[in-house]
Amino acid sequence: MNKKLTLAAALLAATVLSSAASAKTFVYCSEGSPEGFDPALYTAGTTFDAAAHTVYNRLLEFKPGTTETQPGIAESWEISDDGLEYTFKIRPGVKFQTTDFFTPSRDVNADDVIFSFERQLKADNPWHQYVAGAAWEYFNGMGFPDLIASIEKVDDMTVRFKLKQKEAPFLANVAMPFASIVSKEYADKLAADGKMEMLNQQPLGTGPFEFVAYQTDAVIRYRAHEDYWGGKQKIDDLVFAITTDAAVRYQKLKAGECHLMPFPNAADVAEMKNDPNLKVEEQEGLNVAYLAYNTTQAPFDNVNVRKALNMAINKQAIVDAVFQGAATPAKNPIPPTMWSYNDAIEDDAYDLDAAKKMLEEAGVKDLSMKIWAMPVARPYMLNARRAAELIQADFAKIGVTVEIVTYEWAEYLDRSKAKDRDGAVMLGWTGDNGDPDNFLHTLLGCDAVGGNNRAQWCNEEFNDLVVKAKATTDPAERTKLYEEAQVVFKREAPWATIDHSLSVVPMRKEVQGFHQSPLGDFAFEGVDLVE
Amino acid sequence: MTDTASTHARMQDASRRARLAEFWYYFSENRGAVIGLGVFVALVIVALFAPLIAPHAPNAQFRDATLLPPFWQEGGRAAFPLGTDPLGRDMLSRLLHGARFSLFIGVVVTLLALTTGIIIGTIAGYFRGWVDTAITRLMDIILAFPSLLLALVLVAVLGPGLNNAMIAIALVQQPHYVRLTRAAVMGEKGRDYVTAARVAGAGNVRLMFRTILPNCTAPLIVQAALSFSTAILDAAALGFLGMGAQPPTPEWGTMLAESREFILRAWWVVTFPGLAILITVLAINLMGDGLRDALDPKLKRS
């Protein structure tokens, strides 16, 4: 017995020693398979995690854990006074990865940058349709085809984008995954070999990790990029173990088979927090759930009616019942992690008596209304029907009768856009690029009435502010304009803001240096394992 | 004259009582059926007196008491004997009120399907010819669809809600009645008493509904009892899929759907509505079996 124990101890010691000497491997239990490895072709976060944040870099990068941008492949940039010309200076000495399948002969230059955008922009580019049905959804969705007038090569290390109109979020947009910089040299070689589709299967970029192999629906392997311009990573190997079931991911994490997992079941989080081997990081997601009144219809065209209803919604009860606490009540239309969030704004207190009085003063009696509840779970609202039932009970206390209606999801999105829609719509939004414009102008601007502006709310004062902010390039000036816009929003109350959900990331205790991205990305640059 | 009439009535009365006694004799042979009947009667009483029995209003939300376990578990409160749901509503009260909806659904759907089914079936069986062909083909088409799928499509077209769900389920069930009635009417139509009535000058309508139909009721009663439970089950399924009763209606299927995320964390929210559906459907099915034993001459052991 004793002998056996010593033997076991010796073996254990040997394994510990050998593992310390050998490569550090970080295993991420990812939630699904990537659609492919060319991030510009797709829209799913899973694909961006597997391709954009590992293999590639962008001209600008989001600072880890924030929505602010910092220099990436572009070392610096200049914006012309009219705001229509963006000149990017490319960082010298940015090396492409050297892999089994390709050996680059040069560093990043202007050709790579121009190629990365023109393949999405120009229909006559040979790479525009290199996979059947390439739709470049994000590129088009962000309005780039109508925005970019031309992309010019000033010299080998300088690129100039000419825009058709002023667009302040442009810098944030080129930090998005679809704007990843691919190697023109690699692409040319693939084209010469007649294997263009490999760009979507064996990616090659400048990022912190280089692609090794992908076993469909099972595992993706990466190795640290030796010559990465930001310095070689502390971990040597990165593995994505694809595990679609949240309960299985949790079991694997518990057993130490992976170091970090996304999207736990809300009900499991309490148990995770009690596990001494795990730590749970929580952060407000870049999202908002709201109830949009139809501000064109009586009596909801009356600010006081909207305000009174807002005061009757117990947001904390919704957070508790729907998210089991994994959310924060919202007071502004943009989430607190976003720059220009106006924390000085006071939320309407939950006060049924005052709400009732306000309704009476507005001359509204026996109001009955519809509340639309989404049929599906979204990150910002896990169970809309339950939230609607809570609101229904609250409204009943101030004498407002509520009927809850719902439609199939696509139908719901479509019908809720109608200008003469009957009832208040529950919906939400998750930010794309971390720019307040993506919330305030996209969801509440006059242009979006009959579309994303579900409140059908066109307020001149508010709209002037956000349009002005969109065309301003100075961040401090923009912050001021957006803060002011939030004041107008709160005063006019076209929505009842409901919540910002928390994104919860459980990981092993030994994981260090992981920054949760407010944009919902899982990027492992700078991550280390410390026993 | 008056004497004979009363004697006649008495004789009829005696024969009815004898038939009832016979029915009860065969029905009580089947112990399961008696238990089923007992449970069903209890359910009807619960449904009728739900507002009096239930400790709370079904939609009253106690925000300080969300997801409480049943009283025998640690943390449970006597005020909420079967615990509370995520919105702090008393499970017991919701289940009791849910019995009303379920039985109401059963009654309405069965009545709707039964009456339309009988009328259409009698017409088809009595007139035969092209009327019959047209009706049977139509019924075959309806029967060719999986019933729940067809109900789902109908509700999707009509819009979700309890009333539309009931109409859809009734429409899906009605072909069964049509076929049963048609077959029975065809069997009876050639009998001597029908010919006698016709010779005596009875019109078509009288022949169909006064002469023939009363002799076809046994299989229809059995079918009605069995489809009563199917109706409850289908309504629960539609509710579960979000197409039936809309919140906050305490319908059992909807309650089940609303709480399935808690299956590991708060078993009582999911288990009790499921049990309620199970017990009700089982009781009605057992009762239906007993009815068949008692009413179907082929099954009578004599």
Coordinates of N, CA and C in Angstrom, one line a residue, chain A residues 6-181:
Chain A
T6 N 3.8 5.8 -2.8 CA 5.0 6.5 -3.2 C 5.1 6.6 -4.8
L7 N 4.7 5.4 -5.3 CA 4.8 5.4 -6.8 C 3.9 6.4 -7.4
A8 N 2.7 6.4 -6.8 CA 1.7 7.4 -7.4 C 2.2 8.8 -7.2
A9 N 2.8 9.1 -6.0 CA 3.3 10.4 -5.8 C 4.4 10.8 -6.8
A10 N 5.3 9.8 -7.0 CA 6.4 10.0 -8.0 C 5.8 10.3 -9.4
L11 N 4.8 9.5 -9.7 CA 4.2 9.7 -11.1 C 3.6 11.1 -11.2
L12 N 2.9 11.5 -10.1 CA 2.3 12.8 -10.1 C 3.3 13.9 -10.2
A13 N 4.4 13.7 -9.5 CA 5.5 14.7 -9.5 C 6.0 14.8 -10.9
A14 N 6.2 13.6 -11.5 CA 6.7 13.6 -12.9 C 5.8 14.3 -13.9
T15 N 4.5 14.1 -13.7 CA 3.6 14.7 -14.7 C 3.6 16.2 -14.5
V16 N 3.6 16.6 -13.2 CA 3.6 18.1 -12.9 C 4.8 18.7 -13.5
L17 N 6.0 18.1 -13.3 CA 7.2 18.7 -13.8 C 7.2 18.7 -15.3
S18 N 6.8 17.6 -15.9 CA 6.8 17.6 -17.4 C 5.9 18.6 -18.0
S19 N 4.7 18.8 -17.3 CA 3.7 19.7 -17.9 C 4.2 21.1 -17.7
A20 N 5.0 21.4 -16.6 CA 5.5 22.7 -16.4 C 6.5 23.0 -17.5
A21 N 7.3 22.0 -17.9 CA 8.4 22.2 -18.9 C 7.8 22.3 -20.3
S22 N 6.7 21.5 -20.5 CA 6.1 21.5 -21.8 C 5.2 22.7 -22.1
A23 N 4.6 22.7 -23.3 CA 3.8 23.8 -23.7 C 2.6 24.1 -22.8
K24 N 2.3 25.4 -22.7 CA 1.1 25.7 -22.0 C -0.1 25.7 -23.0
T25 N -1.1 24.9 -22.7 CA -2.2 24.8 -23.6 C -3.5 25.4 -22.9
F26 N -4.1 26.3 -23.6 CA -5.3 26.9 -23.1 C -6.5 26.3 -23.9
V27 N -7.5 25.7 -23.1 CA -8.6 25.1 -23.8 C -9.9 25.9 -23.5
Y28 N -10.5 26.3 -24.6 CA -11.8 27.1 -24.5 C -12.9 26.2 -25.0
C29 N -13.9 26.0 -24.2 CA -15.0 25.2 -24.6 C -16.0 26.1 -25.3
S30 N -15.9 26.2 -26.6 CA -16.7 27.1 -27.4 C -18.1 26.6 -27.6
E31 N -19.0 27.5 -27.9 CA -20.4 27.1 -27.9 C -20.9 26.5 -29.2
G32 N -20.1 26.6 -30.3 CA -20.6 26.1 -31.6 C -19.4 26.1 -32.6
S33 N -19.8 25.5 -33.7 CA -18.8 25.5 -34.8 C -18.8 26.8 -35.6
P34 N -17.6 27.3 -36.0 CA -17.6 28.5 -36.9 C -18.2 28.1 -38.2
E35 N -18.8 29.2 -38.8 CA -19.4 28.9 -40.2 C -18.3 28.8 -41.2
G36 N -17.2 29.4 -40.9 CA -16.0 29.4 -41.8 C -14.9 30.1 -41.2
F37 N -13.8 30.4 -41.9 CA -12.7 31.2 -41.2 C -12.4 32.5 -41.9
D38 N -13.4 33.0 -42.7 CA -13.2 34.3 -43.3 C -14.3 35.2 -42.6
P39 N -13.8 36.0 -41.6 CA -14.8 36.7 -40.8 C -15.7 37.7 -41.6
A40 N -15.2 38.1 -42.7 CA -16.0 39.1 -43.5 C -17.3 38.5 -44.1
L41 N -17.3 37.1 -44.2 CA -18.4 36.5 -44.9 C -19.6 36.3 -43.9
Y42 N -19.4 36.3 -42.6 CA -20.4 35.9 -41.7 C -20.8 36.9 -40.7
T43 N -21.8 36.6 -39.9 CA -22.3 37.5 -38.9 C -22.3 37.0 -37.5
A44 N -22.0 35.7 -37.3 CA -22.1 35.1 -36.0 C -20.9 35.3 -35.1
G45 N -21.1 35.6 -33.8 CA -20.1 35.8 -32.9 C -19.1 34.6 -32.8
T46 N -19.7 33.4 -32.9 CA -18.9 32.2 -32.8 C -17.8 32.2 -33.9
T47 N -18.2 32.6 -35.1 CA -17.2 32.7 -36.2 C -16.2 33.7 -35.9
F48 N -16.6 34.9 -35.4 CA -15.6 35.9 -35.1 C -14.6 35.5 -34.0
D49 N -15.1 34.7 -33.0 CA -14.2 34.3 -32.0 C -13.1 33.3 -32.6
A50 N -13.6 32.5 -33.5 CA -12.7 31.4 -34.0 C -11.8 32.0 -35.1
A51 N -12.1 33.0 -35.8 CA -11.3 33.5 -36.9 C -10.8 34.9 -36.6
A52 N -11.7 35.8 -36.4 CA -11.2 37.2 -36.4 C -10.3 37.6 -35.2
H53 N -10.6 37.1 -34.0 CA -9.9 37.5 -32.8 C -8.6 36.7 -32.6
T54 N -8.6 35.6 -33.3 CA -7.4 34.7 -33.1 C -6.4 35.0 -34.2
V55 N -6.8 34.8 -35.4 CA -5.9 34.8 -36.6 C -5.6 36.2 -37.1
Y56 N -6.6 37.1 -37.0 CA -6.5 38.3 -37.8 C -6.4 39.5 -36.9
N57 N -5.9 40.6 -37.5 CA -6.0 42.0 -36.9 C -6.7 42.9 -37.8
R58 N -7.0 44.1 -37.2 CA -7.7 45.1 -38.0 C -6.9 46.4 -38.0
L59 N -7.3 47.4 -38.8 CA -6.5 48.6 -38.8 C -6.5 49.2 -37.4
L60 N -7.7 49.2 -36.8 CA -7.9 49.6 -35.4 C -8.4 48.4 -34.6
E61 N -8.1 48.4 -33.3 CA -8.6 47.3 -32.5 C -9.3 47.9 -31.3
F62 N -10.3 47.1 -30.8 CA -11.0 47.5 -29.6 C -10.0 47.3 -28.4
K63 N -9.9 48.2 -27.5 CA -9.1 48.0 -26.3 C -9.7 46.9 -25.5
P64 N -8.9 45.9 -25.1 CA -9.5 44.7 -24.4 C -10.5 45.2 -23.3
G65 N -11.7 44.6 -23.3 CA -12.6 44.9 -22.2 C -13.3 46.3 -22.4
T66 N -13.1 47.0 -23.5 CA -13.9 48.3 -23.6 C -14.4 48.3 -25.0
T67 N -15.1 49.5 -25.3 CA -15.6 49.7 -26.6 C -14.8 50.8 -27.3
E68 N -13.7 51.2 -26.6 CA -12.8 52.2 -27.2 C -11.8 51.6 -28.2
T69 N -11.4 52.4 -29.2 CA -10.5 51.9 -30.2 C -9.1 52.2 -29.9
Q70 N -8.2 51.4 -30.3 CA -6.7 51.7 -30.2 C -6.1 51.3 -31.5
P71 N -4.8 51.8 -31.7 CA -4.2 51.5 -33.0 C -3.9 50.0 -33.1
G72 N -4.1 49.5 -34.3 CA -3.9 48.1 -34.6 C -2.8 48.0 -35.7
I73 N -3.2 47.5 -36.8 CA -2.3 47.5 -37.9 C -2.0 49.0 -38.4
A74 N -3.0 49.8 -38.2 CA -2.7 51.2 -38.5 C -2.0 51.8 -37.2
E75 N -0.9 52.4 -37.4 CA -0.2 52.9 -36.2 C -0.7 54.3 -35.9
S76 N -1.1 55.0 -36.8 CA -1.8 56.3 -36.6 C -2.7 56.6 -37.8
W77 N -3.5 57.7 -37.6 CA -4.4 58.1 -38.7 C -4.7 59.5 -38.6
E78 N -5.1 60.1 -39.7 CA -5.4 61.5 -39.8 C -6.8 61.6 -40.4
I79 N -7.6 62.6 -39.9 CA -8.9 62.8 -40.5 C -8.8 64.2 -41.1
S80 N -9.3 64.3 -42.3 CA -9.2 65.7 -43.0 C -10.3 66.6 -42.3
D81 N -10.1 67.9 -42.5 CA -11.0 68.8 -41.7 C -12.4 68.6 -42.1
D82 N -12.7 68.3 -43.3 CA -14.1 68.1 -43.7 C -14.7 66.7 -43.3
G83 N -13.8 65.9 -42.6 CA -14.3 64.6 -42.1 C -14.5 63.6 -43.2
L84 N -14.1 63.8 -44.4 CA -14.4 62.9 -45.5 C -13.2 62.0 -45.9
E85 N -12.0 62.4 -45.4 CA -10.8 61.6 -45.8 C -10.1 61.0 -44.6
Y86 N -9.9 59.7 -44.5 CA -9.2 59.1 -43.4 C -7.9 58.5 -44.0
T87 N -6.8 59.0 -43.4 CA -5.5 58.5 -43.9 C -4.9 57.6 -42.8
F88 N -4.7 56.4 -43.1 CA -4.1 55.4 -42.2 C -2.6 55.2 -42.5
K89 N -1.8 55.3 -41.4 CA -0.4 55.0 -41.6 C -0.2 53.6 -41.1
I90 N 0.3 52.7 -41.9 CA 0.5 51.3 -41.5 C 1.7 51.1 -40.6
R91 N 1.5 50.4 -39.5 CA 2.6 50.0 -38.6 C 3.7 49.3 -39.4
P92 N 4.9 49.7 -39.3 CA 6.0 48.9 -40.0 C 6.3 47.6 -39.3
G93 N 6.7 46.6 -40.0 CA 7.2 45.4 -39.4 C 6.1 44.5 -38.8
V94 N 4.9 44.6 -39.3 CA 3.8 43.6 -38.9 C 3.9 42.4 -39.7
K95 N 4.3 41.3 -39.1 CA 4.5 40.0 -39.8 C 3.3 39.2 -40.0
F96 N 3.2 38.6 -41.1 CA 2.2 37.5 -41.3 C 2.7 36.2 -40.7
Q97 N 1.7 35.3 -40.4 CA 2.1 34.1 -39.8 C 2.8 33.2 -40.8
T98 N 3.8 32.4 -40.3 CA 4.4 31.4 -41.1 C 3.9 30.1 -40.7
T99 N 3.2 29.4 -41.6 CA 2.5 28.1 -41.2 C 3.0 27.0 -42.2
D100 N 2.4 25.8 -41.9 CA 2.7 24.7 -42.8 C 2.3 24.9 -44.2
F101 N 1.2 25.7 -44.3 CA 0.7 25.8 -45.7 C 1.1 27.1 -46.4
F102 N 1.8 28.0 -45.7 CA 2.2 29.2 -46.4 C 3.3 29.9 -45.7
T103 N 4.3 30.4 -46.5 CA 5.4 31.1 -45.9 C 5.4 32.5 -46.5
P104 N 5.1 33.5 -45.8 CA 5.0 34.9 -46.3 C 6.4 35.4 -46.6
S105 N 6.5 36.3 -47.6 CA 7.8 36.9 -48.0 C 7.9 38.3 -47.6
R106 N 6.8 38.9 -47.1 CA 6.9 40.3 -46.8 C 5.9 40.7 -45.7
D107 N 6.1 41.9 -45.1 CA 5.2 42.3 -44.0 C 3.9 43.0 -44.6
V108 N 3.1 43.4 -43.7 CA 1.8 44.0 -44.1 C 2.1 45.3 -44.8
N109 N 1.5 45.6 -45.9 CA 1.6 46.9 -46.6 C 0.2 47.3 -47.1
A110 N 0.2 48.4 -47.8 CA -1.0 49.0 -48.2 C -1.9 48.1 -49.1
D111 N -1.2 47.3 -49.9 CA -1.9 46.4 -50.8 C -2.8 45.4 -50.0
D112 N -2.3 44.9 -48.9 CA -3.2 44.0 -48.1 C -4.4 44.7 -47.6
V113 N -4.2 46.0 -47.1 CA -5.4 46.7 -46.6 C -6.4 47.0 -47.7
I114 N -5.9 47.4 -48.8 CA -6.8 47.7 -50.0 C -7.5 46.5 -50.4
F115 N -6.8 45.4 -50.5 CA -7.4 44.1 -50.9 C -8.5 43.7 -50.0
S116 N -8.2 43.8 -48.7 CA -9.2 43.4 -47.7 C -10.5 44.1 -47.8
F117 N -10.5 45.3 -48.2 CA -11.8 46.1 -48.3 C -12.3 46.0 -49.7
E118 N -11.5 46.0 -50.7 CA -12.0 46.0 -52.1 C -12.7 44.7 -52.5
R119 N -12.2 43.6 -51.9 CA -12.9 42.3 -52.2 C -14.3 42.3 -51.7
Q120 N -14.6 43.2 -50.8 CA -16.0 43.3 -50.3 C -16.8 44.4 -51.0
L121 N -16.0 45.4 -51.4 CA -16.7 46.6 -52.0 C -17.0 46.4 -53.5
K122 N -16.0 45.9 -54.3 CA -16.2 45.9 -55.7 C -16.7 44.6 -56.3
A123 N -17.7 44.7 -57.0 CA -18.3 43.5 -57.6 C -17.4 42.8 -58.6
D124 N -16.5 43.6 -59.2 CA -15.7 43.1 -60.3 C -14.4 42.5 -59.7
N125 N -14.2 42.6 -58.4 CA -13.0 42.0 -57.8 C -13.1 40.5 -57.9
P126 N -12.0 39.8 -58.3 CA -12.1 38.4 -58.5 C -12.5 37.6 -57.2
W127 N -12.2 38.3 -56.1 CA -12.5 37.6 -54.8 C -13.9 38.0 -54.3
H128 N -14.7 38.8 -55.1 CA -16.0 39.2 -54.6 C -17.0 38.0 -54.4
Q129 N -16.8 37.0 -55.3 CA -17.7 35.9 -55.2 C -16.9 34.6 -55.1
Y130 N -15.8 34.6 -54.3 CA -14.9 33.4 -54.3 C -15.6 32.2 -53.5
V131 N -16.5 32.5 -52.7 CA -17.4 31.3 -52.3 C -18.8 31.7 -52.8
A132 N -19.5 30.6 -53.2 CA -20.8 30.9 -53.7 C -21.7 31.6 -52.7
G133 N -22.4 32.7 -53.2 CA -23.4 33.4 -52.4 C -22.7 34.3 -51.3
A134 N -21.5 34.6 -51.5 CA -20.8 35.6 -50.5 C -21.6 36.9 -50.5
A135 N -22.2 37.2 -49.4 CA -23.1 38.4 -49.3 C -22.4 39.6 -48.6
W136 N -21.3 39.3 -47.9 CA -20.6 40.4 -47.2 C -21.6 41.2 -46.3
E137 N -22.3 40.5 -45.5 CA -23.5 41.0 -44.8 C -23.1 42.2 -43.9
Y138 N -22.1 42.0 -43.1 CA -21.7 43.1 -42.2 C -21.3 44.4 -43.0
F139 N -20.4 44.2 -44.0 CA -19.9 45.3 -44.8 C -21.1 46.1 -45.3
N140 N -22.1 45.3 -45.9 CA -23.3 46.0 -46.4 C -24.2 46.6 -45.3
G141 N -24.3 45.8 -44.2 CA -25.1 46.2 -43.1 C -24.7 47.5 -42.5
M142 N -23.4 47.7 -42.4 CA -22.9 49.0 -41.9 C -22.9 50.1 -42.9
G143 N -23.4 49.8 -44.0 CA -23.6 50.9 -45.0 C -22.3 51.3 -45.8
F144 N -21.3 50.4 -45.8 CA -20.0 50.7 -46.4 C -20.1 50.9 -47.9
P145 N -20.9 50.1 -48.6 CA -20.9 50.4 -50.1 C -21.3 51.8 -50.5
D146 N -22.3 52.4 -49.7 CA -22.7 53.7 -50.0 C -21.9 54.8 -49.3
L147 N -21.0 54.3 -48.5 CA -20.2 55.3 -47.7 C -18.8 55.5 -48.4
I148 N -18.2 54.5 -48.8 CA -16.8 54.6 -49.3 C -16.8 55.0 -50.8
A149 N -16.2 56.2 -51.0 CA -16.1 56.7 -52.4 C -14.9 56.0 -53.1
S150 N -13.8 55.9 -52.4 CA -12.6 55.3 -53.0 C -11.6 54.9 -51.9
I151 N -10.7 53.9 -52.2 CA -9.7 53.6 -51.3 C -8.4 53.7 -52.1
E152 N -7.5 54.6 -51.6 CA -6.3 54.9 -52.4 C -5.0 54.5 -51.7
K153 N -4.1 54.1 -52.5 CA -2.7 53.8 -51.9 C -1.9 55.0 -52.1
V154 N -1.6 55.7 -51.0 CA -0.8 56.9 -51.1 C 0.7 56.6 -51.3
D155 N 1.2 55.7 -50.4 CA 2.5 55.0 -50.7 C 2.4 53.6 -50.1
D156 N 3.5 52.9 -50.0 CA 3.5 51.5 -49.6 C 2.9 51.3 -48.2
M157 N 3.0 52.3 -47.4 CA 2.6 52.2 -46.0 C 1.5 53.1 -45.6
T158 N 0.8 53.7 -46.6 CA -0.2 54.7 -46.3 C -1.4 54.4 -47.2
V159 N -2.6 54.4 -46.5 CA -3.8 54.2 -47.3 C -4.8 55.3 -47.0
R160 N -5.5 55.8 -48.0 CA -6.5 56.8 -47.8 C -7.9 56.3 -48.2
F161 N -8.8 56.5 -47.2 CA -10.3 56.2 -47.5 C -11.0 57.5 -47.8
K162 N -11.6 57.6 -48.9 CA -12.5 58.8 -49.2 C -13.9 58.4 -49.0
L163 N -14.6 59.2 -48.1 CA -16.0 58.9 -47.8 C -16.9 59.8 -48.6
K164 N -18.2 59.4 -48.8 CA -19.1 60.2 -49.5 C -19.8 61.2 -48.5
Q165 N -19.9 60.8 -47.2 CA -20.5 61.7 -46.3 C -19.7 61.6 -44.9
K166 N -20.0 62.5 -44.0 CA -19.3 62.4 -42.7 C -19.8 61.2 -41.9
E167 N -19.0 60.5 -41.3 CA -19.4 59.3 -40.6 C -18.4 59.1 -39.4
A168 N -18.7 59.7 -38.2 CA -17.8 59.6 -37.1 C -17.6 58.1 -36.6
P169 N -18.6 57.2 -36.7 CA -18.4 55.9 -36.2 C -17.5 55.1 -37.2
F170 N -17.0 55.7 -38.2 CA -16.2 55.0 -39.2 C -15.0 54.3 -38.5
L171 N -14.3 55.0 -37.6 CA -13.2 54.4 -37.0 C -13.5 53.1 -36.2
A172 N -14.7 53.2 -35.5 CA -15.1 52.0 -34.7 C -15.5 50.9 -35.7
N173 N -16.1 51.3 -36.8 CA -16.5 50.2 -37.8 C -15.3 49.4 -38.4
V174 N -14.2 50.1 -38.6 CA -13.1 49.4 -39.2 C -12.3 48.5 -38.1
A175 N -12.8 48.6 -36.9 CA -12.3 47.7 -35.9 C -13.1 46.5 -35.7
M176 N -14.2 46.4 -36.5 CA -15.1 45.3 -36.4 C -14.5 44.1 -37.2
P177 N -14.9 42.8 -36.8 CA -14.3 41.6 -37.4 C -14.4 41.6 -38.9
F178 N -15.4 42.1 -39.5 CA -15.5 42.0 -41.0 C -14.4 42.8 -41.6
A179 N -13.8 43.7 -40.9 CA -12.7 44.5 -41.6 C -11.3 44.0 -41.3
S180 N -11.3 42.7 -41.0 CA -10.0 42.0 -40.7 C -9.1 42.1 -42.0
I181 N -7.8 42.3 -41.7 CA -6.8 42.4 -42.8 C -6.3 41.1 -43.2

